[in-house]
Amino acid sequence: MESIPKPTNTEEICLNLGPQHPSTHGVMKFELTLEGERVVKCVPVIGQLHRGLEKMAEGMLYSQFIPMTDRLDYLAGACNNLGYVLAVETLMGVEAPERAKYIRVIISELQRIASHLVAVGTMALDLGAWTVMLYSFREREMILDIFEMYCGARMTLNCFRVGGTPYDLTPEIIQKIEDFLKVFPSRLDDYEALLNKNPIWLTRTRDIGVISAEDAIAYGLSGPNLRASGVEWDIRKAYPYEIYDRVEFDIPTGSRGDVYDRYWVRMEEMRQSCRIIRQALDQMPEGPIMVDIPGVSLADKAQFPTNFPAVVRHFELLVKGFQPPKREIYVGVENPKGELGFYLVSDGTGRPYRLKIRAPSFVSAQILPKVMKGTLLADVVSILASFDPVMGEIDR
C-alpha cells in the first residue's frame, strides 16, 4: 500500500537577529519574518544606543562638541571633526590657513582608508574569509600609529579645531605616511587576489542585494552605497571643500548595485585616497596652522607674563566660546560612509540654538527592508555588511 506524504508545514516564523549579534555590526536588531529560508519581511529596530547628541550640543560651547563628533562614526573620527568644524567656520565666516587645509585632507583621507579597511575586513569575516580581516587590520594599525604620532589618539582623534588644527605634520609623521603609501597598494592587490576570483565570495556577493540607481537616489543613499549603483556623486567633486579642487582623483562607480559592487567601490576608493594624499603631500605649503583671530583662536601662551590682553582673550574664549552671528547653515562633507551634514542654528550666543546631524548610516538603513525582502536568510548578513553601518550614526 502506497504511503501518503504528510503536508509540508509552511507557517511563517519570526526571527530576531540582534541586537547583540556579531554580524549586525553593533547594537542593531532585525525582526525577520521567514518562510523557510526566505525573508518575507524585515523590520530594522533601532534605538538601542540612543545618546541624544544633538540635544547635548545645545548645552555645550561650539568647541566642546568637537569630541562628541568622534563618537558618531567612531571609525571615522577625523572626518567627523572636519565636517563639524567646517560647519562652524561657515557659520562664523572663518577660513583655516592653507597648510591646515592640506593637513586636514591628508588626515581625513587616511581616516577614509582606515574606515574602508574595517568595512572590507569585517565584510570578509562575515562571509567566512578570516585572512582578509587579519590583513586589513594589519594595514589599519599602520594608519592608527600615524594618528597616534599626530595627535596622541588612535580612534577618537579630536584633532581639528575651528580656525585650523592644533597639530602640525612633522617630518617624522610625513615619513611614516610616505612609508604607508609605498606598501599599501600592493596590500590591496593581495586582498583582491584572495577575493575577486574566489567562487564562494562571488556566489555570496554577485547579484545579491541589488539596488537600482533610481532606488538609491530615491532613498537618499550616499557615499559608496550610492556610487555602487552607478551614480557618480561625490561631494568632494560636486562642492569641493578644503583643497579637493586642487587634486586629481576619480570617482569609482559600480554597474550592478549589488553586494560585490559595494565592496569593489570601497577598494577603488582606497586607491584614490592614496592619490589624494600623495598630491597633498607634494603641494603642502609652509605656514601657520591656526588663524590668529580674537574670539576664534586662543592667544599664544608665551605672551601671558607680559601681555594682559592676551590673558583676557584666552579667558573669554574658554568661558564664553565663539559668538557666531544669528543665522543658520548646512554643511555636508563626503565621509567614508556617505554624506555627513551638520545643520546649525545660531542665536548669537556661544552655544548652538539647534544642531541637526545628517548621518549617512541612518539614511541608508531605511532601504534595508526593501532590499532584504525576498532574499535568503544567509544573504541578510552579506547585504548588511556591504552597507557598512555604524550604530553611533544611526542612534544619535
JSON list of N, CA, C and O in Angstrom, two decimals, residues 119-164:
[
{"chain": "A", "resi": 119, "resn": "ALA", "atom": "N", "xyz": [35.58, 48.11, 6.92]},
{"chain": "A", "resi": 119, "resn": "ALA", "atom": "CA", "xyz": [34.39, 47.69, 6.17]},
{"chain": "A", "resi": 119, "resn": "ALA", "atom": "C", "xyz": [34.68, 46.42, 5.36]},
{"chain": "A", "resi": 119, "resn": "ALA", "atom": "O", "xyz": [33.91, 45.45, 5.40]},
{"chain": "A", "resi": 120, "resn": "VAL", "atom": "N", "xyz": [35.80, 46.43, 4.62]},
{"chain": "A", "resi": 120, "resn": "VAL", "atom": "CA", "xyz": [36.14, 45.28, 3.79]},
{"chain": "A", "resi": 120, "resn": "VAL", "atom": "C", "xyz": [36.51, 44.07, 4.65]},
{"chain": "A", "resi": 120, "resn": "VAL", "atom": "O", "xyz": [36.08, 42.94, 4.40]},
{"chain": "A", "resi": 121, "resn": "GLY", "atom": "N", "xyz": [37.30, 44.31, 5.70]},
{"chain": "A", "resi": 121, "resn": "GLY", "atom": "CA", "xyz": [37.74, 43.22, 6.56]},
{"chain": "A", "resi": 121, "resn": "GLY", "atom": "C", "xyz": [36.60, 42.54, 7.28]},
{"chain": "A", "resi": 121, "resn": "GLY", "atom": "O", "xyz": [36.51, 41.31, 7.31]},
{"chain": "A", "resi": 122, "resn": "THR", "atom": "N", "xyz": [35.68, 43.32, 7.86]},
{"chain": "A", "resi": 122, "resn": "THR", "atom": "CA", "xyz": [34.57, 42.72, 8.58]},
{"chain": "A", "resi": 122, "resn": "THR", "atom": "C", "xyz": [33.56, 42.08, 7.64]},
{"chain": "A", "resi": 122, "resn": "THR", "atom": "O", "xyz": [32.94, 41.08, 7.98]},
{"chain": "A", "resi": 123, "resn": "MET", "atom": "N", "xyz": [33.43, 42.66, 6.44]},
{"chain": "A", "resi": 123, "resn": "MET", "atom": "CA", "xyz": [32.54, 42.03, 5.45]},
{"chain": "A", "resi": 123, "resn": "MET", "atom": "C", "xyz": [33.08, 40.66, 5.05]},
{"chain": "A", "resi": 123, "resn": "MET", "atom": "O", "xyz": [32.33, 39.68, 4.96]},
{"chain": "A", "resi": 124, "resn": "ALA", "atom": "N", "xyz": [34.39, 40.59, 4.84]},
{"chain": "A", "resi": 124, "resn": "ALA", "atom": "CA", "xyz": [35.01, 39.31, 4.50]},
{"chain": "A", "resi": 124, "resn": "ALA", "atom": "C", "xyz": [34.86, 38.33, 5.66]},
{"chain": "A", "resi": 124, "resn": "ALA", "atom": "O", "xyz": [34.57, 37.14, 5.46]},
{"chain": "A", "resi": 125, "resn": "LEU", "atom": "N", "xyz": [35.03, 38.83, 6.88]},
{"chain": "A", "resi": 125, "resn": "LEU", "atom": "CA", "xyz": [34.88, 37.96, 8.05]},
{"chain": "A", "resi": 125, "resn": "LEU", "atom": "C", "xyz": [33.46, 37.42, 8.16]},
{"chain": "A", "resi": 125, "resn": "LEU", "atom": "O", "xyz": [33.25, 36.24, 8.46]},
{"chain": "A", "resi": 126, "resn": "ASP", "atom": "N", "xyz": [32.48, 38.27, 7.91]},
{"chain": "A", "resi": 126, "resn": "ASP", "atom": "CA", "xyz": [31.08, 37.83, 7.97]},
{"chain": "A", "resi": 126, "resn": "ASP", "atom": "C", "xyz": [30.80, 36.70, 6.98]},
{"chain": "A", "resi": 126, "resn": "ASP", "atom": "O", "xyz": [29.93, 35.87, 7.21]},
{"chain": "A", "resi": 127, "resn": "LEU", "atom": "N", "xyz": [31.52, 36.72, 5.86]},
{"chain": "A", "resi": 127, "resn": "LEU", "atom": "CA", "xyz": [31.30, 35.70, 4.83]},
{"chain": "A", "resi": 127, "resn": "LEU", "atom": "C", "xyz": [32.31, 34.57, 4.91]},
{"chain": "A", "resi": 127, "resn": "LEU", "atom": "O", "xyz": [32.42, 33.76, 3.99]},
{"chain": "A", "resi": 128, "resn": "GLY", "atom": "N", "xyz": [33.10, 34.54, 5.97]},
{"chain": "A", "resi": 128, "resn": "GLY", "atom": "CA", "xyz": [33.98, 33.40, 6.21]},
{"chain": "A", "resi": 128, "resn": "GLY", "atom": "C", "xyz": [35.42, 33.56, 5.78]},
{"chain": "A", "resi": 128, "resn": "GLY", "atom": "O", "xyz": [36.20, 32.62, 5.89]},
{"chain": "A", "resi": 129, "resn": "ALA", "atom": "N", "xyz": [35.81, 34.75, 5.28]},
{"chain": "A", "resi": 129, "resn": "ALA", "atom": "CA", "xyz": [37.19, 34.97, 4.84]},
{"chain": "A", "resi": 129, "resn": "ALA", "atom": "C", "xyz": [37.99, 35.62, 5.97]},
{"chain": "A", "resi": 129, "resn": "ALA", "atom": "O", "xyz": [38.17, 36.83, 6.03]},
{"chain": "A", "resi": 130, "resn": "TRP", "atom": "N", "xyz": [38.48, 34.81, 6.85]},
{"chain": "A", "resi": 130, "resn": "TRP", "atom": "CA", "xyz": [39.16, 35.28, 8.06]},
{"chain": "A", "resi": 130, "resn": "TRP", "atom": "C", "xyz": [40.47, 36.00, 7.75]},
{"chain": "A", "resi": 130, "resn": "TRP", "atom": "O", "xyz": [40.82, 37.00, 8.36]},
{"chain": "A", "resi": 131, "resn": "THR", "atom": "N", "xyz": [41.23, 35.49, 6.75]},
{"chain": "A", "resi": 131, "resn": "THR", "atom": "CA", "xyz": [42.56, 36.04, 6.45]},
{"chain": "A", "resi": 131, "resn": "THR", "atom": "C", "xyz": [42.49, 37.50, 6.02]},
{"chain": "A", "resi": 131, "resn": "THR", "atom": "O", "xyz": [43.33, 38.32, 6.42]},
{"chain": "A", "resi": 132, "resn": "VAL", "atom": "N", "xyz": [41.50, 37.85, 5.20]},
{"chain": "A", "resi": 132, "resn": "VAL", "atom": "CA", "xyz": [41.39, 39.23, 4.72]},
{"chain": "A", "resi": 132, "resn": "VAL", "atom": "C", "xyz": [41.20, 40.19, 5.89]},
{"chain": "A", "resi": 132, "resn": "VAL", "atom": "O", "xyz": [41.76, 41.30, 5.90]},
{"chain": "A", "resi": 133, "resn": "MET", "atom": "N", "xyz": [40.42, 39.77, 6.88]},
{"chain": "A", "resi": 133, "resn": "MET", "atom": "CA", "xyz": [40.21, 40.63, 8.04]},
{"chain": "A", "resi": 133, "resn": "MET", "atom": "C", "xyz": [41.54, 40.87, 8.78]},
{"chain": "A", "resi": 133, "resn": "MET", "atom": "O", "xyz": [41.86, 41.98, 9.17]},
{"chain": "A", "resi": 134, "resn": "LEU", "atom": "N", "xyz": [42.34, 39.81, 8.93]},
{"chain": "A", "resi": 134, "resn": "LEU", "atom": "CA", "xyz": [43.63, 39.96, 9.61]},
{"chain": "A", "resi": 134, "resn": "LEU", "atom": "C", "xyz": [44.53, 40.91, 8.83]},
{"chain": "A", "resi": 134, "resn": "LEU", "atom": "O", "xyz": [45.20, 41.78, 9.39]},
{"chain": "A", "resi": 135, "resn": "TYR", "atom": "N", "xyz": [44.55, 40.75, 7.50]},
{"chain": "A", "resi": 135, "resn": "TYR", "atom": "CA", "xyz": [45.38, 41.63, 6.67]},
{"chain": "A", "resi": 135, "resn": "TYR", "atom": "C", "xyz": [44.93, 43.08, 6.75]},
{"chain": "A", "resi": 135, "resn": "TYR", "atom": "O", "xyz": [45.75, 44.00, 6.89]},
{"chain": "A", "resi": 136, "resn": "SER", "atom": "N", "xyz": [43.63, 43.30, 6.66]},
{"chain": "A", "resi": 136, "resn": "SER", "atom": "CA", "xyz": [43.14, 44.69, 6.64]},
{"chain": "A", "resi": 136, "resn": "SER", "atom": "C", "xyz": [43.40, 45.38, 7.98]},
{"chain": "A", "resi": 136, "resn": "SER", "atom": "O", "xyz": [43.74, 46.57, 8.01]},
{"chain": "A", "resi": 137, "resn": "PHE", "atom": "N", "xyz": [43.27, 44.65, 9.08]},
{"chain": "A", "resi": 137, "resn": "PHE", "atom": "CA", "xyz": [43.55, 45.27, 10.37]},
{"chain": "A", "resi": 137, "resn": "PHE", "atom": "C", "xyz": [45.05, 45.49, 10.56]},
{"chain": "A", "resi": 137, "resn": "PHE", "atom": "O", "xyz": [45.45, 46.39, 11.31]},
{"chain": "A", "resi": 138, "resn": "ARG", "atom": "N", "xyz": [45.88, 44.71, 9.88]},
{"chain": "A", "resi": 138, "resn": "ARG", "atom": "CA", "xyz": [47.33, 44.97, 9.91]},
{"chain": "A", "resi": 138, "resn": "ARG", "atom": "C", "xyz": [47.65, 46.33, 9.29]},
{"chain": "A", "resi": 138, "resn": "ARG", "atom": "O", "xyz": [48.39, 47.14, 9.87]},
{"chain": "A", "resi": 139, "resn": "GLU", "atom": "N", "xyz": [47.06, 46.61, 8.13]},
{"chain": "A", "resi": 139, "resn": "GLU", "atom": "CA", "xyz": [47.30, 47.91, 7.49]},
{"chain": "A", "resi": 139, "resn": "GLU", "atom": "C", "xyz": [46.66, 49.05, 8.29]},
{"chain": "A", "resi": 139, "resn": "GLU", "atom": "O", "xyz": [47.20, 50.16, 8.35]},
{"chain": "A", "resi": 140, "resn": "ARG", "atom": "N", "xyz": [45.51, 48.76, 8.87]},
{"chain": "A", "resi": 140, "resn": "ARG", "atom": "CA", "xyz": [44.85, 49.80, 9.68]},
{"chain": "A", "resi": 140, "resn": "ARG", "atom": "C", "xyz": [45.73, 50.20, 10.86]},
{"chain": "A", "resi": 140, "resn": "ARG", "atom": "O", "xyz": [45.76, 51.37, 11.25]},
{"chain": "A", "resi": 141, "resn": "GLU", "atom": "N", "xyz": [46.44, 49.26, 11.42]},
{"chain": "A", "resi": 141, "resn": "GLU", "atom": "CA", "xyz": [47.33, 49.58, 12.53]},
{"chain": "A", "resi": 141, "resn": "GLU", "atom": "C", "xyz": [48.40, 50.59, 12.12]},
{"chain": "A", "resi": 141, "resn": "GLU", "atom": "O", "xyz": [48.80, 51.44, 12.91]},
{"chain": "A", "resi": 142, "resn": "MET", "atom": "N", "xyz": [48.88, 50.48, 10.87]},
{"chain": "A", "resi": 142, "resn": "MET", "atom": "CA", "xyz": [49.87, 51.45, 10.39]},
{"chain": "A", "resi": 142, "resn": "MET", "atom": "C", "xyz": [49.29, 52.87, 10.40]},
{"chain": "A", "resi": 142, "resn": "MET", "atom": "O", "xyz": [49.97, 53.83, 10.77]},
{"chain": "A", "resi": 143, "resn": "ILE", "atom": "N", "xyz": [48.02, 52.97, 10.00]},
{"chain": "A", "resi": 143, "resn": "ILE", "atom": "CA", "xyz": [47.38, 54.30, 10.00]},
{"chain": "A", "resi": 143, "resn": "ILE", "atom": "C", "xyz": [47.16, 54.79, 11.43]},
{"chain": "A", "resi": 143, "resn": "ILE", "atom": "O", "xyz": [47.39, 55.97, 11.74]},
{"chain": "A", "resi": 144, "resn": "LEU", "atom": "N", "xyz": [46.72, 53.90, 12.30]},
{"chain": "A", "resi": 144, "resn": "LEU", "atom": "CA", "xyz": [46.48, 54.32, 13.69]},
{"chain": "A", "resi": 144, "resn": "LEU", "atom": "C", "xyz": [47.78, 54.76, 14.36]},
{"chain": "A", "resi": 144, "resn": "LEU", "atom": "O", "xyz": [47.78, 55.66, 15.21]},
{"chain": "A", "resi": 145, "resn": "ASP", "atom": "N", "xyz": [48.90, 54.15, 13.98]},
{"chain": "A", "resi": 145, "resn": "ASP", "atom": "CA", "xyz": [50.19, 54.60, 14.50]},
{"chain": "A", "resi": 145, "resn": "ASP", "atom": "C", "xyz": [50.48, 56.04, 14.05]},
{"chain": "A", "resi": 145, "resn": "ASP", "atom": "O", "xyz": [51.02, 56.85, 14.82]},
{"chain": "A", "resi": 146, "resn": "ILE", "atom": "N", "xyz": [50.13, 56.35, 12.81]},
{"chain": "A", "resi": 146, "resn": "ILE", "atom": "CA", "xyz": [50.32, 57.72, 12.31]},
{"chain": "A", "resi": 146, "resn": "ILE", "atom": "C", "xyz": [49.44, 58.69, 13.09]},
{"chain": "A", "resi": 146, "resn": "ILE", "atom": "O", "xyz": [49.88, 59.77, 13.50]},
{"chain": "A", "resi": 147, "resn": "PHE", "atom": "N", "xyz": [48.19, 58.29, 13.33]},
{"chain": "A", "resi": 147, "resn": "PHE", "atom": "CA", "xyz": [47.30, 59.15, 14.11]},
{"chain": "A", "resi": 147, "resn": "PHE", "atom": "C", "xyz": [47.86, 59.39, 15.52]},
{"chain": "A", "resi": 147, "resn": "PHE", "atom": "O", "xyz": [47.78, 60.50, 16.06]},
{"chain": "A", "resi": 148, "resn": "GLU", "atom": "N", "xyz": [48.41, 58.35, 16.11]},
{"chain": "A", "resi": 148, "resn": "GLU", "atom": "CA", "xyz": [48.94, 58.49, 17.46]},
{"chain": "A", "resi": 148, "resn": "GLU", "atom": "C", "xyz": [50.12, 59.46, 17.49]},
{"chain": "A", "resi": 148, "resn": "GLU", "atom": "O", "xyz": [50.26, 60.26, 18.41]},
{"chain": "A", "resi": 149, "resn": "MET", "atom": "N", "xyz": [50.96, 59.39, 16.44]},
{"chain": "A", "resi": 149, "resn": "MET", "atom": "CA", "xyz": [52.06, 60.35, 16.36]},
{"chain": "A", "resi": 149, "resn": "MET", "atom": "C", "xyz": [51.54, 61.77, 16.15]},
{"chain": "A", "resi": 149, "resn": "MET", "atom": "O", "xyz": [52.12, 62.74, 16.63]},
{"chain": "A", "resi": 150, "resn": "TYR", "atom": "N", "xyz": [50.43, 61.87, 15.42]},
{"chain": "A", "resi": 150, "resn": "TYR", "atom": "CA", "xyz": [49.91, 63.20, 15.07]},
{"chain": "A", "resi": 150, "resn": "TYR", "atom": "C", "xyz": [49.23, 63.90, 16.24]},
{"chain": "A", "resi": 150, "resn": "TYR", "atom": "O", "xyz": [49.49, 65.07, 16.53]},
{"chain": "A", "resi": 151, "resn": "CYS", "atom": "N", "xyz": [48.34, 63.15, 16.94]},
{"chain": "A", "resi": 151, "resn": "CYS", "atom": "CA", "xyz": [47.56, 63.84, 17.97]},
{"chain": "A", "resi": 151, "resn": "CYS", "atom": "C", "xyz": [47.49, 63.08, 19.29]},
{"chain": "A", "resi": 151, "resn": "CYS", "atom": "O", "xyz": [46.82, 63.53, 20.22]},
{"chain": "A", "resi": 152, "resn": "GLY", "atom": "N", "xyz": [48.15, 61.93, 19.37]},
{"chain": "A", "resi": 152, "resn": "GLY", "atom": "CA", "xyz": [48.17, 61.19, 20.62]},
{"chain": "A", "resi": 152, "resn": "GLY", "atom": "C", "xyz": [47.02, 60.22, 20.80]},
{"chain": "A", "resi": 152, "resn": "GLY", "atom": "O", "xyz": [46.98, 59.50, 21.79]},
{"chain": "A", "resi": 153, "resn": "ALA", "atom": "N", "xyz": [46.07, 60.20, 19.87]},
{"chain": "A", "resi": 153, "resn": "ALA", "atom": "CA", "xyz": [44.93, 59.28, 19.97]},
{"chain": "A", "resi": 153, "resn": "ALA", "atom": "C", "xyz": [44.90, 58.38, 18.73]},
{"chain": "A", "resi": 153, "resn": "ALA", "atom": "O", "xyz": [45.48, 58.71, 17.70]},
{"chain": "A", "resi": 154, "resn": "ARG", "atom": "N", "xyz": [44.21, 57.25, 18.86]},
{"chain": "A", "resi": 154, "resn": "ARG", "atom": "CA", "xyz": [44.17, 56.30, 17.75]},
{"chain": "A", "resi": 154, "resn": "ARG", "atom": "C", "xyz": [42.77, 56.20, 17.13]},
{"chain": "A", "resi": 154, "resn": "ARG", "atom": "O", "xyz": [42.65, 55.90, 15.96]},
{"chain": "A", "resi": 155, "resn": "MET", "atom": "N", "xyz": [41.73, 56.42, 17.90]},
{"chain": "A", "resi": 155, "resn": "MET", "atom": "CA", "xyz": [40.37, 56.30, 17.34]},
{"chain": "A", "resi": 155, "resn": "MET", "atom": "C", "xyz": [39.60, 57.61, 17.45]},
{"chain": "A", "resi": 155, "resn": "MET", "atom": "O", "xyz": [39.22, 58.19, 16.45]},
{"chain": "A", "resi": 156, "resn": "THR", "atom": "N", "xyz": [39.31, 58.04, 18.65]},
{"chain": "A", "resi": 156, "resn": "THR", "atom": "CA", "xyz": [38.59, 59.31, 18.82]},
{"chain": "A", "resi": 156, "resn": "THR", "atom": "C", "xyz": [39.62, 60.43, 18.83]},
{"chain": "A", "resi": 156, "resn": "THR", "atom": "O", "xyz": [40.14, 60.81, 19.87]},
{"chain": "A", "resi": 157, "resn": "LEU", "atom": "N", "xyz": [39.90, 60.96, 17.63]},
{"chain": "A", "resi": 157, "resn": "LEU", "atom": "CA", "xyz": [41.09, 61.80, 17.45]},
{"chain": "A", "resi": 157, "resn": "LEU", "atom": "C", "xyz": [40.94, 63.21, 18.02]},
{"chain": "A", "resi": 157, "resn": "LEU", "atom": "O", "xyz": [41.88, 63.77, 18.56]},
{"chain": "A", "resi": 158, "resn": "ASN", "atom": "N", "xyz": [39.74, 63.82, 17.85]},
{"chain": "A", "resi": 158, "resn": "ASN", "atom": "CA", "xyz": [39.55, 65.20, 18.32]},
{"chain": "A", "resi": 158, "resn": "ASN", "atom": "C", "xyz": [40.69, 66.08, 17.80]},
{"chain": "A", "resi": 158, "resn": "ASN", "atom": "O", "xyz": [41.30, 66.84, 18.55]},
{"chain": "A", "resi": 159, "resn": "CYS", "atom": "N", "xyz": [40.98, 66.00, 16.51]},
{"chain": "A", "resi": 159, "resn": "CYS", "atom": "CA", "xyz": [42.25, 66.54, 16.01]},
{"chain": "A", "resi": 159, "resn": "CYS", "atom": "C", "xyz": [42.14, 67.85, 15.25]},
{"chain": "A", "resi": 159, "resn": "CYS", "atom": "O", "xyz": [43.17, 68.42, 14.86]},
{"chain": "A", "resi": 160, "resn": "PHE", "atom": "N", "xyz": [40.94, 68.35, 14.98]},
{"chain": "A", "resi": 160, "resn": "PHE", "atom": "CA", "xyz": [40.82, 69.62, 14.27]},
{"chain": "A", "resi": 160, "resn": "PHE", "atom": "C", "xyz": [40.11, 70.64, 15.16]},
{"chain": "A", "resi": 160, "resn": "PHE", "atom": "O", "xyz": [39.38, 70.28, 16.07]},
{"chain": "A", "resi": 161, "resn": "ARG", "atom": "N", "xyz": [40.36, 71.90, 14.88]},
{"chain": "A", "resi": 161, "resn": "ARG", "atom": "CA", "xyz": [39.73, 72.97, 15.63]},
{"chain": "A", "resi": 161, "resn": "ARG", "atom": "C", "xyz": [39.12, 73.98, 14.67]},
{"chain": "A", "resi": 161, "resn": "ARG", "atom": "O", "xyz": [39.53, 74.06, 13.51]},
{"chain": "A", "resi": 162, "resn": "VAL", "atom": "N", "xyz": [38.18, 74.76, 15.18]},
{"chain": "A", "resi": 162, "resn": "VAL", "atom": "CA", "xyz": [37.62, 75.85, 14.38]},
{"chain": "A", "resi": 162, "resn": "VAL", "atom": "C", "xyz": [38.74, 76.86, 14.14]},
{"chain": "A", "resi": 162, "resn": "VAL", "atom": "O", "xyz": [39.33, 77.37, 15.09]},
{"chain": "A", "resi": 163, "resn": "GLY", "atom": "N", "xyz": [39.06, 77.09, 12.88]},
{"chain": "A", "resi": 163, "resn": "GLY", "atom": "CA", "xyz": [40.15, 78.01, 12.54]},
{"chain": "A", "resi": 163, "resn": "GLY", "atom": "C", "xyz": [41.45, 77.31, 12.19]},
{"chain": "A", "resi": 163, "resn": "GLY", "atom": "O", "xyz": [42.45, 77.97, 11.93]},
{"chain": "A", "resi": 164, "resn": "GLY", "atom": "N", "xyz": [41.46, 75.99, 12.15]},
{"chain": "A", "resi": 164, "resn": "GLY", "atom": "CA", "xyz": [42.70, 75.29, 11.77]},
{"chain": "A", "resi": 164, "resn": "GLY", "atom": "C", "xyz": [42.85, 73.96, 12.45]},
{"chain": "A", "resi": 164, "resn": "GLY", "atom": "O", "xyz": [41.87, 73.22, 12.66]}
]
